mmCIF file of C-alpha atoms in Angstrom:
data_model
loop_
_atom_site.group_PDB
_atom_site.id
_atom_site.type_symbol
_atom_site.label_atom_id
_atom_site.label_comp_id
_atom_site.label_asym_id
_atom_site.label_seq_id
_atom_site.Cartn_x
_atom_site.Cartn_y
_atom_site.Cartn_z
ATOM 1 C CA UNK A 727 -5.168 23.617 10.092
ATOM 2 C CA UNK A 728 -3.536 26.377 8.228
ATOM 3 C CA UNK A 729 -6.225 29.284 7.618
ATOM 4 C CA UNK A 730 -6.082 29.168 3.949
ATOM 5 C CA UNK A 731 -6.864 25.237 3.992
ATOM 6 C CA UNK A 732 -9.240 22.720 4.273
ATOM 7 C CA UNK A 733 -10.563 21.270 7.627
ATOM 8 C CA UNK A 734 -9.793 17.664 7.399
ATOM 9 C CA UNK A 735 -10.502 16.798 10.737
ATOM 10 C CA UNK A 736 -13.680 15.066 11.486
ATOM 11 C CA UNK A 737 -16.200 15.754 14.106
ATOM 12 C CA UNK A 738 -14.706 17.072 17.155
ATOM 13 C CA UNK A 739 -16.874 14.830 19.347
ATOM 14 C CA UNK A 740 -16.354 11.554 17.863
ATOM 15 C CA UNK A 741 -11.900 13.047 17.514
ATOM 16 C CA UNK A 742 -11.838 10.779 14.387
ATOM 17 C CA UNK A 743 -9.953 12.247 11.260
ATOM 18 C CA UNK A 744 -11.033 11.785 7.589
ATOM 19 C CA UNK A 745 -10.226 8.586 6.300
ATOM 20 C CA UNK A 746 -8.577 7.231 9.339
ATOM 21 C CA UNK A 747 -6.288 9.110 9.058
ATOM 22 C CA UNK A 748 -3.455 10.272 11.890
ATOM 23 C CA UNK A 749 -3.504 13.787 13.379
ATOM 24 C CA UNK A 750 0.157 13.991 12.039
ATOM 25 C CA UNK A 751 -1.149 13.062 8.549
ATOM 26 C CA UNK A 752 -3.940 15.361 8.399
ATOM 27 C CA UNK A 753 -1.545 18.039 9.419
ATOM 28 C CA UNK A 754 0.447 17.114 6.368
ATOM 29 C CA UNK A 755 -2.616 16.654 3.842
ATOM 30 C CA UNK A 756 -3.251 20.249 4.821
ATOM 31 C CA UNK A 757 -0.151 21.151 3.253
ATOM 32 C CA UNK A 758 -0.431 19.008 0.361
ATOM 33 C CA UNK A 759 -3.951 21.043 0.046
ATOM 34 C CA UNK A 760 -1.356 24.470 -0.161
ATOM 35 C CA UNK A 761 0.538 22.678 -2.946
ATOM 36 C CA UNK A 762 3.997 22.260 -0.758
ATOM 37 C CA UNK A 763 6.233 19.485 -1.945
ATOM 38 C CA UNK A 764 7.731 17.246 0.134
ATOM 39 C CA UNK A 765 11.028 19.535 1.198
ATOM 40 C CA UNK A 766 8.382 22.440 2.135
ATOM 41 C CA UNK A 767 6.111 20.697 4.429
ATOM 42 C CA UNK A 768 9.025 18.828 5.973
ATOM 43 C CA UNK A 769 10.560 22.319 6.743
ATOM 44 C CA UNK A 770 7.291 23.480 8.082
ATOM 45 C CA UNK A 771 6.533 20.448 10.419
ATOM 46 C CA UNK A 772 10.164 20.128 11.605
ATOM 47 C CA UNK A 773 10.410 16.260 9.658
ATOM 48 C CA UNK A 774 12.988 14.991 7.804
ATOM 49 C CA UNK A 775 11.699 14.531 3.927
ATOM 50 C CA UNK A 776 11.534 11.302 4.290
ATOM 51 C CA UNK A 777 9.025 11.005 6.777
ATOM 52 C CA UNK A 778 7.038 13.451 5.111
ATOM 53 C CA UNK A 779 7.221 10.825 2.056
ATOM 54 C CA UNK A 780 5.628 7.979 4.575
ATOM 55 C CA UNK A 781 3.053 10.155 5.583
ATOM 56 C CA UNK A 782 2.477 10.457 2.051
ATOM 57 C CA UNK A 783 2.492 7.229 1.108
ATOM 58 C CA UNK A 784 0.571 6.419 4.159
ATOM 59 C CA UNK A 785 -2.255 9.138 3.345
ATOM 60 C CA UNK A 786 -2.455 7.845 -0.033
ATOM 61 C CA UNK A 787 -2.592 4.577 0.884
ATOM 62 C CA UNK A 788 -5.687 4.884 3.556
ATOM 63 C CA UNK A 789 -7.633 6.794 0.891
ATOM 64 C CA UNK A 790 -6.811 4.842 -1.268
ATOM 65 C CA UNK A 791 -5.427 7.000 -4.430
ATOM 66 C CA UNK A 792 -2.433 7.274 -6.087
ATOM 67 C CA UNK A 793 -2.120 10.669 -6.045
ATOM 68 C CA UNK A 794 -1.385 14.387 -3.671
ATOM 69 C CA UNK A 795 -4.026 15.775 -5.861
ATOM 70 C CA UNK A 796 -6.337 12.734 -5.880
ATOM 71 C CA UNK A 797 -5.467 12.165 -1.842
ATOM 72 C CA UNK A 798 -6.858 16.660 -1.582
ATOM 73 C CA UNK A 799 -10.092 15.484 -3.400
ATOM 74 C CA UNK A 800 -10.526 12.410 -1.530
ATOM 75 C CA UNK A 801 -10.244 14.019 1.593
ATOM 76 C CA UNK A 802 -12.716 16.728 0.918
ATOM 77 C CA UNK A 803 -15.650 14.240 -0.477
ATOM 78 C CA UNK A 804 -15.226 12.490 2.732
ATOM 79 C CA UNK A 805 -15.590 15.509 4.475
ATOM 80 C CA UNK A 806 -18.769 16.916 2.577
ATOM 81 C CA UNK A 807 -20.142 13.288 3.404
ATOM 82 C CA UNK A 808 -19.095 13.251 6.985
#
């Protein structure tokens, strides 16, 4: 993950990511953590925007929250937990 950002990944020994979530979308919650909209991170990761927007929805979806900011917090009680 960026160096700024949270570590969303879970325990390297078990490879399973917060939430059930996809490497791809971890890489992309990690830039929701940074505050990038869905234009920035798309230009970071090489995506079109609207894949960014399914990994997104996905993300918010397996955390089940309804929003970025919500899907950040989320993330990081799981990962205190974990």
């Amino acid at each position: 993950p960026w160096p700024c950002c949270l570590n969303f990944h879970g325990d390297a020994s078990t490879r399973a990511n917060v939430g059930g979530l996809t490497d791809r979308e971890v890489e992309v919650l990690d830039l929701l953590d940074e505050g990038l909209r869905n234009a920035e991170i798309a230009g970071r990761l090489h995506l079109s925007e609207k894949t960014v927007g399914h990994h997104v929805s996905a993300i918010l979806a397996k955390l089940q929250v309804s929003s970025r900011l919500e899907a950040v917090r989320r993330a990081r009680d799981l990962t205190a937990v974990s």
